[in-house]
Coordinates of C-alpha atoms and ligand atoms in Angstrom, one line a residue:
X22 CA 60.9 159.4 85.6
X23 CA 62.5 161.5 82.9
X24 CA 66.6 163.0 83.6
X25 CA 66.5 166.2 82.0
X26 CA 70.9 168.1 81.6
X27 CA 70.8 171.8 82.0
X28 CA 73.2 174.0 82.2
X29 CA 72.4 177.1 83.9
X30 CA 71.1 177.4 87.4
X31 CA 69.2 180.2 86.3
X32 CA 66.3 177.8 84.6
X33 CA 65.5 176.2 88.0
X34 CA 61.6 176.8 88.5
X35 CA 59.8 174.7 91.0
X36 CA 62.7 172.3 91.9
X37 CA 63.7 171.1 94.9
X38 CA 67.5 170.9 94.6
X39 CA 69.5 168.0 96.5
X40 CA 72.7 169.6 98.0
X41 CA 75.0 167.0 99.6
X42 CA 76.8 168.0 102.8
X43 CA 79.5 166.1 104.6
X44 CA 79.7 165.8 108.5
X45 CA 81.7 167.9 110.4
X46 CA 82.9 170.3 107.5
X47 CA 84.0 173.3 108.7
X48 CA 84.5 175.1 104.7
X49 CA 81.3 174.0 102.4
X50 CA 82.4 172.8 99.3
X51 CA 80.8 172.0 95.9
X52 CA 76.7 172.9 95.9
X53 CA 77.0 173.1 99.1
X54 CA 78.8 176.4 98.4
X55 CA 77.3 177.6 95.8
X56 CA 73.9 177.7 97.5
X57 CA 75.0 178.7 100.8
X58 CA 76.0 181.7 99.0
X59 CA 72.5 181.7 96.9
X60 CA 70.9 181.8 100.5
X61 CA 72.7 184.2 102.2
X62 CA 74.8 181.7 103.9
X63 CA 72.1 180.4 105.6
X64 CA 73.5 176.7 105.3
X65 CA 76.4 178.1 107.7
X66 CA 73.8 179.0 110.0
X67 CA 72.1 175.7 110.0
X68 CA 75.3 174.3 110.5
X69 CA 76.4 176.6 113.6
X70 CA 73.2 176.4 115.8
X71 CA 73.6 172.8 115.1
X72 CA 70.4 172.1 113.1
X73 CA 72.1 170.0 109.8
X74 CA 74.8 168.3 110.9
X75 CA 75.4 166.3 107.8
X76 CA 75.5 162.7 109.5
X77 CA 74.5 160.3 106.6
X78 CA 71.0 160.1 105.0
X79 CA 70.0 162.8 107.0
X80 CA 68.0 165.2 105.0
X81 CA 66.9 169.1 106.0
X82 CA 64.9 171.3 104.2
X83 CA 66.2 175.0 103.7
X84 CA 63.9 177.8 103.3
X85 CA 64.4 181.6 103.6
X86 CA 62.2 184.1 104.0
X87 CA 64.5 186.6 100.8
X88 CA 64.0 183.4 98.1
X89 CA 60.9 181.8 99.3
X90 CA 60.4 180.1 95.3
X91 CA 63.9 178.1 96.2
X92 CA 63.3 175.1 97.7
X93 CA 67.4 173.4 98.4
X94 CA 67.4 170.1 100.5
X95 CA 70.1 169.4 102.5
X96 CA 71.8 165.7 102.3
X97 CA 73.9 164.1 104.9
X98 CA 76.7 162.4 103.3
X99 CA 78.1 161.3 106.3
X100 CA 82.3 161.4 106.7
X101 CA 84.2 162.7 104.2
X102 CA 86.9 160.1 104.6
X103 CA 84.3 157.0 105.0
X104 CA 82.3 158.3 101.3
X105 CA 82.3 155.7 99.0
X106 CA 79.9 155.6 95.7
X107 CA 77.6 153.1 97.2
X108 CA 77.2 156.1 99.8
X109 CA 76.5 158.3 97.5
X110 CA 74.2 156.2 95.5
X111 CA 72.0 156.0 99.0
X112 CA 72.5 159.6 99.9
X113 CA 70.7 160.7 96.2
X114 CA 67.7 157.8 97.0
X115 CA 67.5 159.3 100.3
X116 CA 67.1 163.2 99.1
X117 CA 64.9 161.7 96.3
X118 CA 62.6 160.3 98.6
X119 CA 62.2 163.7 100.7
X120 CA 61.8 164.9 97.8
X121 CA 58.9 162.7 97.1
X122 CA 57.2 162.7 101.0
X123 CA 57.2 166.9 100.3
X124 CA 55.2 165.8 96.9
X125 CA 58.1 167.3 95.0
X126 CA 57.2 167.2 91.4
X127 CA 60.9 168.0 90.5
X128 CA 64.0 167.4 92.0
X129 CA 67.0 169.3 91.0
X130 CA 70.5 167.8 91.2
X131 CA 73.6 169.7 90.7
X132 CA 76.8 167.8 89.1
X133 CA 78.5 169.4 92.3
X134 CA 76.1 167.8 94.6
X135 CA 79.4 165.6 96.1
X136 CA 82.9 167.0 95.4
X137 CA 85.3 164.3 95.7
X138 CA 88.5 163.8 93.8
X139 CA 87.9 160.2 94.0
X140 CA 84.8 160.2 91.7
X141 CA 84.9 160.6 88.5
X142 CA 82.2 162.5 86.8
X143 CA 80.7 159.1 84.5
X144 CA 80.7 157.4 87.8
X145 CA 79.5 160.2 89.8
X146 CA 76.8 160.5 87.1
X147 CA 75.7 156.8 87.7
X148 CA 75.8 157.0 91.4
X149 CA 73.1 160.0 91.1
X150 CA 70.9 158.3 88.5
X151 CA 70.5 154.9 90.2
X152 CA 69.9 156.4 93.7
X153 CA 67.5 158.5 92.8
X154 CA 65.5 156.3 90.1
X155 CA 66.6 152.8 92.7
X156 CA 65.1 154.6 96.0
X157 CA 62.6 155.9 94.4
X158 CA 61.3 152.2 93.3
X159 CA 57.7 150.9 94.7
X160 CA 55.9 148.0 93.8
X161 CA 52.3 149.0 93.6
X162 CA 51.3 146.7 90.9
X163 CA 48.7 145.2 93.3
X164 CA 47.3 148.0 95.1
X165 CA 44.2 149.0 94.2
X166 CA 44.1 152.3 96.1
X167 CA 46.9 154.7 95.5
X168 CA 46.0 157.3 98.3
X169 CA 48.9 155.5 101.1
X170 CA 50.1 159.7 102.4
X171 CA 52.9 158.3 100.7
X172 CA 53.5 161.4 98.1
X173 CA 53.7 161.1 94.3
X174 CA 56.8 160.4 92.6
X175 CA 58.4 162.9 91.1
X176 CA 58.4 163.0 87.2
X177 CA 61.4 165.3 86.7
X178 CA 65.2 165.1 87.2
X179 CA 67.5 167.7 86.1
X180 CA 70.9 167.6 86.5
X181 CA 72.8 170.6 86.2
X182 CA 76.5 170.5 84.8
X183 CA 78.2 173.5 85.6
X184 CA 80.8 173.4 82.5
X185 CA 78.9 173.5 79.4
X186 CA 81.8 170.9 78.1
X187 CA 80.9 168.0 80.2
X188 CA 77.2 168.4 78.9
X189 CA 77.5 165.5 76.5
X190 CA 79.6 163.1 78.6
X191 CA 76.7 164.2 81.1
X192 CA 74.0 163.1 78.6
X193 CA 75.5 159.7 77.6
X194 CA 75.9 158.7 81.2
X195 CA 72.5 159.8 82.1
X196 CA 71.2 157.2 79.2
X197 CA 73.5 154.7 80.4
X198 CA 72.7 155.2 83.8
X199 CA 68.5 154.8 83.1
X200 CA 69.1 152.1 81.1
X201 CA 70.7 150.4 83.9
X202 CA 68.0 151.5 86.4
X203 CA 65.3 150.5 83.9
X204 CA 66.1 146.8 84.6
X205 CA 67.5 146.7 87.8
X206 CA 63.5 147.7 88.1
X207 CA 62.2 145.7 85.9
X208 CA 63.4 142.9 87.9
X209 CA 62.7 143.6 90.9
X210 CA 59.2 143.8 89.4
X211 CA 59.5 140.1 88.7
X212 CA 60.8 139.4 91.8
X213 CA 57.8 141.0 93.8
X214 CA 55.3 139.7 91.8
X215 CA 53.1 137.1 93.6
X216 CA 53.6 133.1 92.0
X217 CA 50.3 132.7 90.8
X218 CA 50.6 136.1 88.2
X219 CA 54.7 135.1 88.0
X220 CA 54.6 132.2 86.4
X221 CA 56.5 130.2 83.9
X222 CA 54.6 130.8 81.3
X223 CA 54.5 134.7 82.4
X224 CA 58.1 134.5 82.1
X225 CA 58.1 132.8 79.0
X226 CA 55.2 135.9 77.7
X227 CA 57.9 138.9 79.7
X228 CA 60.9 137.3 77.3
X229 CA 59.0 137.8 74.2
X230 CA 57.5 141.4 74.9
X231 CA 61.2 142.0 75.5
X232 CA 62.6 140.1 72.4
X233 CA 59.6 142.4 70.4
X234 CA 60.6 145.9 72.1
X235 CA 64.8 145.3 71.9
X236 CA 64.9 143.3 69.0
X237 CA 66.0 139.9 70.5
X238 CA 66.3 136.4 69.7
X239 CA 63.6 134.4 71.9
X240 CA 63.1 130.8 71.8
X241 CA 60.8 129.2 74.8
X242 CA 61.2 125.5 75.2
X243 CA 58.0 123.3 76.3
X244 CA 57.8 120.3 78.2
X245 CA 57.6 118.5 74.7
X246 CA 61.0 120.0 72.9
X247 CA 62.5 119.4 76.4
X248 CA 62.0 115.5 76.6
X249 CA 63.0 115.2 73.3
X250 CA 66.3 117.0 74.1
X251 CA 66.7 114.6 77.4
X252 CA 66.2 117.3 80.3
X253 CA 64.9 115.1 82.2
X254 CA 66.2 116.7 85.7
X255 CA 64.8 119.9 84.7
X256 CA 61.4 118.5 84.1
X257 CA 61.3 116.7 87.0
X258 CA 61.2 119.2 89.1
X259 CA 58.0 121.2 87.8
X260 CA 56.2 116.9 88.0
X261 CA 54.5 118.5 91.2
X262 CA 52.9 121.5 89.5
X263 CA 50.1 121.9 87.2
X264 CA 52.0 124.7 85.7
X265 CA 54.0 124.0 82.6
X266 CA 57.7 124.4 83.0
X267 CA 59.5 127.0 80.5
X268 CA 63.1 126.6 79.5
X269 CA 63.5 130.3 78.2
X270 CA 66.5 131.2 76.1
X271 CA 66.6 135.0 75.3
X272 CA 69.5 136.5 72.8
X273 CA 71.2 139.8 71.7
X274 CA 73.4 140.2 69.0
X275 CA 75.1 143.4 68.3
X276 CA 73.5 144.7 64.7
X277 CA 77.3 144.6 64.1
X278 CA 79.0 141.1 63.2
X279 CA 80.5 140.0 66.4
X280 CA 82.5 136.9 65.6
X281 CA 83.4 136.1 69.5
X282 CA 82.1 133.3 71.1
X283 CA 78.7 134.5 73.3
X284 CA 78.9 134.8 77.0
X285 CA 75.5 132.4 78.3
X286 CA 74.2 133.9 81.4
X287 CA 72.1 131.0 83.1
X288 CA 68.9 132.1 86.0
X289 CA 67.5 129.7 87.7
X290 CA 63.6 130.4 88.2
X291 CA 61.6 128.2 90.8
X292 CA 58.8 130.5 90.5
X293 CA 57.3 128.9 93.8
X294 CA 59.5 126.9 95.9
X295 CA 57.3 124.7 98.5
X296 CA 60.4 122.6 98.7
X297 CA 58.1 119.4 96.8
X298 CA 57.5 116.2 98.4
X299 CA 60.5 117.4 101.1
X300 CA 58.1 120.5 102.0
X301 CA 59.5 123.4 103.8
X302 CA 58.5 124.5 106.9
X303 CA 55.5 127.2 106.5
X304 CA 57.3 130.0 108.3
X305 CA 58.0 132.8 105.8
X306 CA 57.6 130.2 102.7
X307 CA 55.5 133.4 101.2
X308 CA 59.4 134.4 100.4
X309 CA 59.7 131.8 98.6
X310 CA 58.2 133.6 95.6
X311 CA 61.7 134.7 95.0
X312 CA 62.9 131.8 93.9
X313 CA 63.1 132.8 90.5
X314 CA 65.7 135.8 90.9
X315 CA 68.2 134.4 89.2
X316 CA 66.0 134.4 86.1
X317 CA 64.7 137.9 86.3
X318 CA 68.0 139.5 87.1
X319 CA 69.0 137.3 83.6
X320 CA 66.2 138.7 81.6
X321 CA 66.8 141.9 82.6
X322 CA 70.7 141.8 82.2
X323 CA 70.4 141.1 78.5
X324 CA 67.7 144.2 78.0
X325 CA 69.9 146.0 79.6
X326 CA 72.9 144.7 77.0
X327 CA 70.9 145.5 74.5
X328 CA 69.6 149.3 75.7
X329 CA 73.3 149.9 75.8
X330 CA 74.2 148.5 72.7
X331 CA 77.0 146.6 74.0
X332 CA 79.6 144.8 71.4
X333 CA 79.1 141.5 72.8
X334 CA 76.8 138.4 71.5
X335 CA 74.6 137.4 74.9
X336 CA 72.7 134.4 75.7
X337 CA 70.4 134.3 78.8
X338 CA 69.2 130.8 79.8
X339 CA 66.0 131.0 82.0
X340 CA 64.8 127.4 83.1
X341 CA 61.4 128.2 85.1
X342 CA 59.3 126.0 86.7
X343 CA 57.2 125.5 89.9
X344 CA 58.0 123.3 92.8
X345 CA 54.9 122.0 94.5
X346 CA 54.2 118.7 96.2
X347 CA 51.3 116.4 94.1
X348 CA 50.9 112.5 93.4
X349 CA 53.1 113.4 90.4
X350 CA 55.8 115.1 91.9
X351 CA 59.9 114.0 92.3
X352 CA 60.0 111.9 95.3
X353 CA 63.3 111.7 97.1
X354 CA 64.9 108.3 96.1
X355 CA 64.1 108.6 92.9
X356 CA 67.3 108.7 90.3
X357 CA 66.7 111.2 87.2
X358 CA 69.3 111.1 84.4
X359 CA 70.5 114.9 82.9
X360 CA 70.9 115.6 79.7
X361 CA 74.2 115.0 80.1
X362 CA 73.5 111.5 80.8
X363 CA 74.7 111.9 84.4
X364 CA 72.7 110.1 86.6
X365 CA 71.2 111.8 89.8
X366 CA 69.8 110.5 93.1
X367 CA 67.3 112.6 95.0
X368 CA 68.2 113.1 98.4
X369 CA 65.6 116.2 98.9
X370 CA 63.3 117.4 96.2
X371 CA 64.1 120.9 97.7
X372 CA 67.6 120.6 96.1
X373 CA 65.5 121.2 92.8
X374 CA 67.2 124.6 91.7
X375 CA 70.8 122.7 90.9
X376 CA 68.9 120.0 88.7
X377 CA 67.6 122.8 86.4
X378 CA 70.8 124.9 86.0
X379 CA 72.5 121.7 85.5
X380 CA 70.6 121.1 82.5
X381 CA 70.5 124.5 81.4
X382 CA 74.5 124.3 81.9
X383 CA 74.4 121.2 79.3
X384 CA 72.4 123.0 76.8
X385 CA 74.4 126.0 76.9
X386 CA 77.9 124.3 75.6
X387 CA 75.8 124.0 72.0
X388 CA 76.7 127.8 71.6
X389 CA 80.2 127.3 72.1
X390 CA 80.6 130.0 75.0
X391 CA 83.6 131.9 76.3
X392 CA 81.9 132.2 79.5
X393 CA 79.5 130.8 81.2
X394 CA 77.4 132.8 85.2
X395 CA 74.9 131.4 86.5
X396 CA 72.6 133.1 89.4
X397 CA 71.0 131.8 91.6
X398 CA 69.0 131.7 94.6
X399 CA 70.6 128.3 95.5
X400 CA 71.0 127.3 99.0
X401 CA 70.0 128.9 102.4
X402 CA 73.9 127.4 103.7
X403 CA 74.9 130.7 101.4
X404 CA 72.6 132.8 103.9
X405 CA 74.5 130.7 106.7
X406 CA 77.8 131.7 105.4
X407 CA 77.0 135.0 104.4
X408 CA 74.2 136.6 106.0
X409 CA 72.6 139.0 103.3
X410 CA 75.7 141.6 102.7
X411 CA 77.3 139.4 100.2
X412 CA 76.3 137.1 97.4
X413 CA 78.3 134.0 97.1
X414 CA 81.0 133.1 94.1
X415 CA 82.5 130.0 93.1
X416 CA 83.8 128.8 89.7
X417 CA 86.4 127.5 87.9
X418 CA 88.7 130.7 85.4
X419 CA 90.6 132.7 87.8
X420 CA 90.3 135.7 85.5
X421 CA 86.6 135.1 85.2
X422 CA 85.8 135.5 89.0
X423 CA 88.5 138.1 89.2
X424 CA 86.6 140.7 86.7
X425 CA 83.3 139.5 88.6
X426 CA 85.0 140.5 91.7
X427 CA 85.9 143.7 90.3
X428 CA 82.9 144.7 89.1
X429 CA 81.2 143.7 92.5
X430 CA 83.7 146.2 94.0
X431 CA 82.4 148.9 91.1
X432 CA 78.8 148.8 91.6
X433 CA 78.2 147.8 95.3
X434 CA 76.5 144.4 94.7
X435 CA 79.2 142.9 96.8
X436 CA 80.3 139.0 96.1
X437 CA 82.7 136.6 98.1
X438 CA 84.6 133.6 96.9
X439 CA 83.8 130.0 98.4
X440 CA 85.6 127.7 97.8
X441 CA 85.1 124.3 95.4
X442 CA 87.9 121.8 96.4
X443 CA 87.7 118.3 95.4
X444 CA 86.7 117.0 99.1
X445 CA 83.4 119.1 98.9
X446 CA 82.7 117.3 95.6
X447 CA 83.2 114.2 97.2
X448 CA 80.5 114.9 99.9
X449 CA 78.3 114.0 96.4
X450 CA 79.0 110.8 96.2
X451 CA 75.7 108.1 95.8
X452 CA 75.6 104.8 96.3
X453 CA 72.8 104.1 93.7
X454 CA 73.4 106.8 91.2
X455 CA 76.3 108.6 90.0
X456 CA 75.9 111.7 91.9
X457 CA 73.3 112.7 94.3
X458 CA 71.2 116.2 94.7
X459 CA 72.3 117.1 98.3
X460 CA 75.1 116.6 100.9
X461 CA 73.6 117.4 104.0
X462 CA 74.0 120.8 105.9
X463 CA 77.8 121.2 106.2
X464 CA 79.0 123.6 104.0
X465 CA 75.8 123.5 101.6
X466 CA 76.2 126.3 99.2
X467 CA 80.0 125.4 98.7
X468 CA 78.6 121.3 97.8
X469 CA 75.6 122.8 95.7
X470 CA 78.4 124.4 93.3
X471 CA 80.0 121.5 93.3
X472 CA 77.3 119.9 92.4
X473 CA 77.0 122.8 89.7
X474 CA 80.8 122.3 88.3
X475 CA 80.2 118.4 87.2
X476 CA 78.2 120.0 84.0
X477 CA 79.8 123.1 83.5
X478 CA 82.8 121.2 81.6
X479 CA 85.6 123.2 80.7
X480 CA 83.9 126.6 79.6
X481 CA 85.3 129.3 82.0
X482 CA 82.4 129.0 84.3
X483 CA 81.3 131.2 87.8
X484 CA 78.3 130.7 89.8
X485 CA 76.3 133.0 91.9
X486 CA 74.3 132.1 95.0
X487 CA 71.8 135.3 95.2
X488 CA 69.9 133.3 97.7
X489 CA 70.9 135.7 101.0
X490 CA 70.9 139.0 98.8
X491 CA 67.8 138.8 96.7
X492 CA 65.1 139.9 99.3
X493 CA 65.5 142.2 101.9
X494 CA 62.9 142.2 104.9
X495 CA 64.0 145.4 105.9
X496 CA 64.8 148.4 103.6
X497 CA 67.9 149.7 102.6
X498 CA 69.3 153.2 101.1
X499 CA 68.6 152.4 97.8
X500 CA 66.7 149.2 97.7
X501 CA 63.3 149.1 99.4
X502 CA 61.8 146.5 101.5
X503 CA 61.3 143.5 99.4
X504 CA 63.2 142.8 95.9
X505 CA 66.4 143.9 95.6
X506 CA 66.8 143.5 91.5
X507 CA 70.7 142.1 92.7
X508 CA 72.8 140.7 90.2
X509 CA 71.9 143.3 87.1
X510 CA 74.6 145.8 88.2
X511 CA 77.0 143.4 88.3
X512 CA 76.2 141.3 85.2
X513 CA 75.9 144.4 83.3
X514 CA 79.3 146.0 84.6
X515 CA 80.6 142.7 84.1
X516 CA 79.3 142.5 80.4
X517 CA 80.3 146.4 79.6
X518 CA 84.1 145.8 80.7
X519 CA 84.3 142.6 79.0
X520 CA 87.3 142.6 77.0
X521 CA 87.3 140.4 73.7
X522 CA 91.0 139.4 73.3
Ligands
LIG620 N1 65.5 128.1 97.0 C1 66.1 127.4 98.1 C2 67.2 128.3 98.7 C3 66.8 129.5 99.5 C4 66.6 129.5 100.8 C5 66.7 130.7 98.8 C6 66.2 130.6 101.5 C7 66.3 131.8 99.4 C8 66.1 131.8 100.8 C9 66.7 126.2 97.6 O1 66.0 125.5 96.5 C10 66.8 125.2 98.7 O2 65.7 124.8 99.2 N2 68.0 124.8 99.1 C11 68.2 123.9 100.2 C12 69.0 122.8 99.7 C13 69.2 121.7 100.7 C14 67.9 121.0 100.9 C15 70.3 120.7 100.2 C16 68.9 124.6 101.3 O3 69.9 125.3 101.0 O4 68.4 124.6 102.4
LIG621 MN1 64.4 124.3 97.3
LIG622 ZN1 64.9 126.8 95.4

């Protein structure tokens, strides 16, 4: 879809314009006003006989008889004291997609479409842009007929900015914004995507078509490269699968000399997760293909760095591999040694996504980070703990989960602090190895990031459990049914405040 910035209302041909309308106003304000006046105040009379009553995600069509070329659409934004942007984002996804079941070629969308001294225009801008290019999102990829009664998407978004000053700030945050929602997409493309077309190697092929589009740094590590550098607990875990593991490392630089130390963004990506020799249950193991979230919400992080030209040296470590049960696969029992020479015993060969972060946390110190995040979609004791409104944090630099937090609070993709004292890290203890891979059920996303800390070292590290926020079974304003694309918001807010001392 293509965001068009006009300035006059007087170029609208063939839109449907998105008018946002809070409940229980008695004086219209913003677009609301402006087009109740356009239509003879025929919003007013919607409002009176009760017809639009502004409740949230509620959307009306307006039509009068005097203008029948306007087409305005009316969208419930729900209490004016209770609006937030995450609101606002679903409100705009909402109007989109009315906008889309009317077969809506273009939808209109006036700066004004909220008034609210609390937003600021740039974030305003954002909220628009991802709601309507996020709720618009389908994953069709596999569908070979196209004719679901579903509509067509629209192709065209203008947004109209009343004062011909704010047209350029409009602009840039229109191009941030897309940039943004390009991504977000893109993995929740990766995400959907079934495990026998997702696979490591497709990963691997997805980081160099991006290193070739953005100019990146890509370096894909086989099985080969990997023994030689010791990662031995990452391989085992793909010993299962006749697919070939992938340890994917994918870079942007700023074309600028940037003489900080790089921020290493680690995704784990279990492309299938059966669970191995300690085989899940069959129930809703199809899900399971999301096991490699973390990974695509990394790949698509650093495009997104690099779309928005951020001043910041980024490394995203991918380890990929398939978990699958075979006469070659890790057996529980077994002791594998990392590549940081810690020795681990295997209580359950589903604990298989901490063995592959852990080496990817090993070969990250070589570039000397400042920071270090790793996603994942770790344990189901986060969706235990959780349920699927928050994505769990843990880590070790206060000031490092505090701008995490912060930017969680910014962009919706809410996060909630576990915590990682010692006598969860003693629940690790093996009697044959040093550590071992699982701690039983109490408190398993907390020992998991324990598990997780032992090779972070002393690089300001924080660790994201995805596993309850990933996937959504049913759909919400702005995410459909299925992939939620979580974790690039809030990387990518993280990495655009990110302040170099
Ligand atoms: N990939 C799973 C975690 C998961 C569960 C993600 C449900 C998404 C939805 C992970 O590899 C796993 O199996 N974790 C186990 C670890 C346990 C055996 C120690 C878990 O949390 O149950
Ligand atoms: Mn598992
Ligand atoms: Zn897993």
């Amino acid at each position: 879809m293509k965001f068009n910035v006009a300035t006059d209302y007087k170029t609208v041909s063939g839109e449907i314009i998105l008018v946002g309308l809070f409940e229980k106003t008695r004086s219209l304000c913003g677009a609301a006003a402006v087009w109740d006046s356009a239509l003879n105040g025929m919003i007013h009379r919607l409002i009176s006989r009760g017809e639009v009553t502004g409740i949230l995600n509620q959307t009306v069509p307006v039509v009068t008889d005097r203008h029948p070329g306007l087409r305005v659409l009316l969208v419930g934004l729900g209490k004016q004291e209770d609006v937030t942007l995450d609101r606002l984002r679903g409100a705009c996804a909402a109007g989109a997609r009315a906008v889309r079941e009317r077969n809506g070629d273009r939808i209109g969308l006036p700066v004004d479409f909220i008034e609210h001294p609390a937003f600021p225009l740039p974030e305003k801008i954002r909220a628009y842009v991802e709601g309507v290019r996020l709720g618009l999102y389908r994953f069709r990829q596999f569908k070979t007929c196209h004719h679901d009664n579903s509509g067509h998407d629209p192709d065209v978004c203008t947004i109209y900015v009343g004062d011909l000053r704010h047209r350029l700030a409009v602009h840039t945050e229109v191009a941030k914004a897309s940039s943004i929602a390009d991504a977000v997409c893109l993995a929740r493309d990766l995400v959907n995507m079934p495990a026998n077309a997702a696979t490591p190697s497709y990963l691997a092929a997805q980081a160099r078509t991006l290193a070739k589009r953005w100019g990146l740094r890509c370096t894909v590590i086989t099985p080969r490269g990997a023994r030689q550098l010791g990662m031995n607990a990452f391989l085992s875990v793909a010993r299962g699968s006749d697919e070939p593991p992938r340890f994917i490392v994918l870079e942007y630089r700023p074309r600028t000399m940037c003489r900080h130390r790089p921020i290493v963004l680690i995704g784990k990506a279990v492309t299938f997760d059966s669970g191995g020799i300690s085989l899940k249950p069959s129930q809703d193991m199809d899900e399971m293909k999301t096991d490699m979230a973390g990974g695509a919400a990394v790949l698509a992080t650093v495009q997104a760095s690099a779309a928005l030209k951020l001043p910041l040296h980024i490394v995203g470590i991918i380890p990929a591999a398939e978990n699958l049960p075979s006469g070659h696969a890790l057996k529980p029992g077994d002791v594998v040694t990392t590549m940081a020479g810690i020795t681990v015993e295997i209580i359950t060969t589903d604990a298989e996504g901490r063995l592959m972060l852990a080496d990817a946390l090993t070969y990250a110190q070589r570039y000397k980070p400042a920071a270090l995040i790793d996603i994942a979609t770790l344990t189901g004791g986060c969706i235990v703990a959780l349920g699927n409104h928050a994505t769990g944090l843990m880590g070790t630099d206060r000031a490092l989960l505090h701008k995490i937090q912060q930017s969680a609070d910014a962009t919706g993709e809410r996060v909630w602090e576990l915590p990682l004292w010692q006598e969860y890290g003693e629940l690790l203890k093996s009697d044959v190895a040093d550590i071992k891979n699982a701690a039983g059920r109490p408190a398993g996303a907390i020992t998991a990031g324990c598990f997780l800390k032992q090779f972070a070292g002393t690089t300001p590290w924080a660790h994201l459990d995805i596993a309850g926020t990933a996937w959504t079974k049913k759909a919400l304003p702005y995410i459909p049914k299925g992939a939620t694309g979580i974790g690039v918001r809030l990387l990518t807010h993280v990495l655009e405040h990110w302040d170099n001392k």
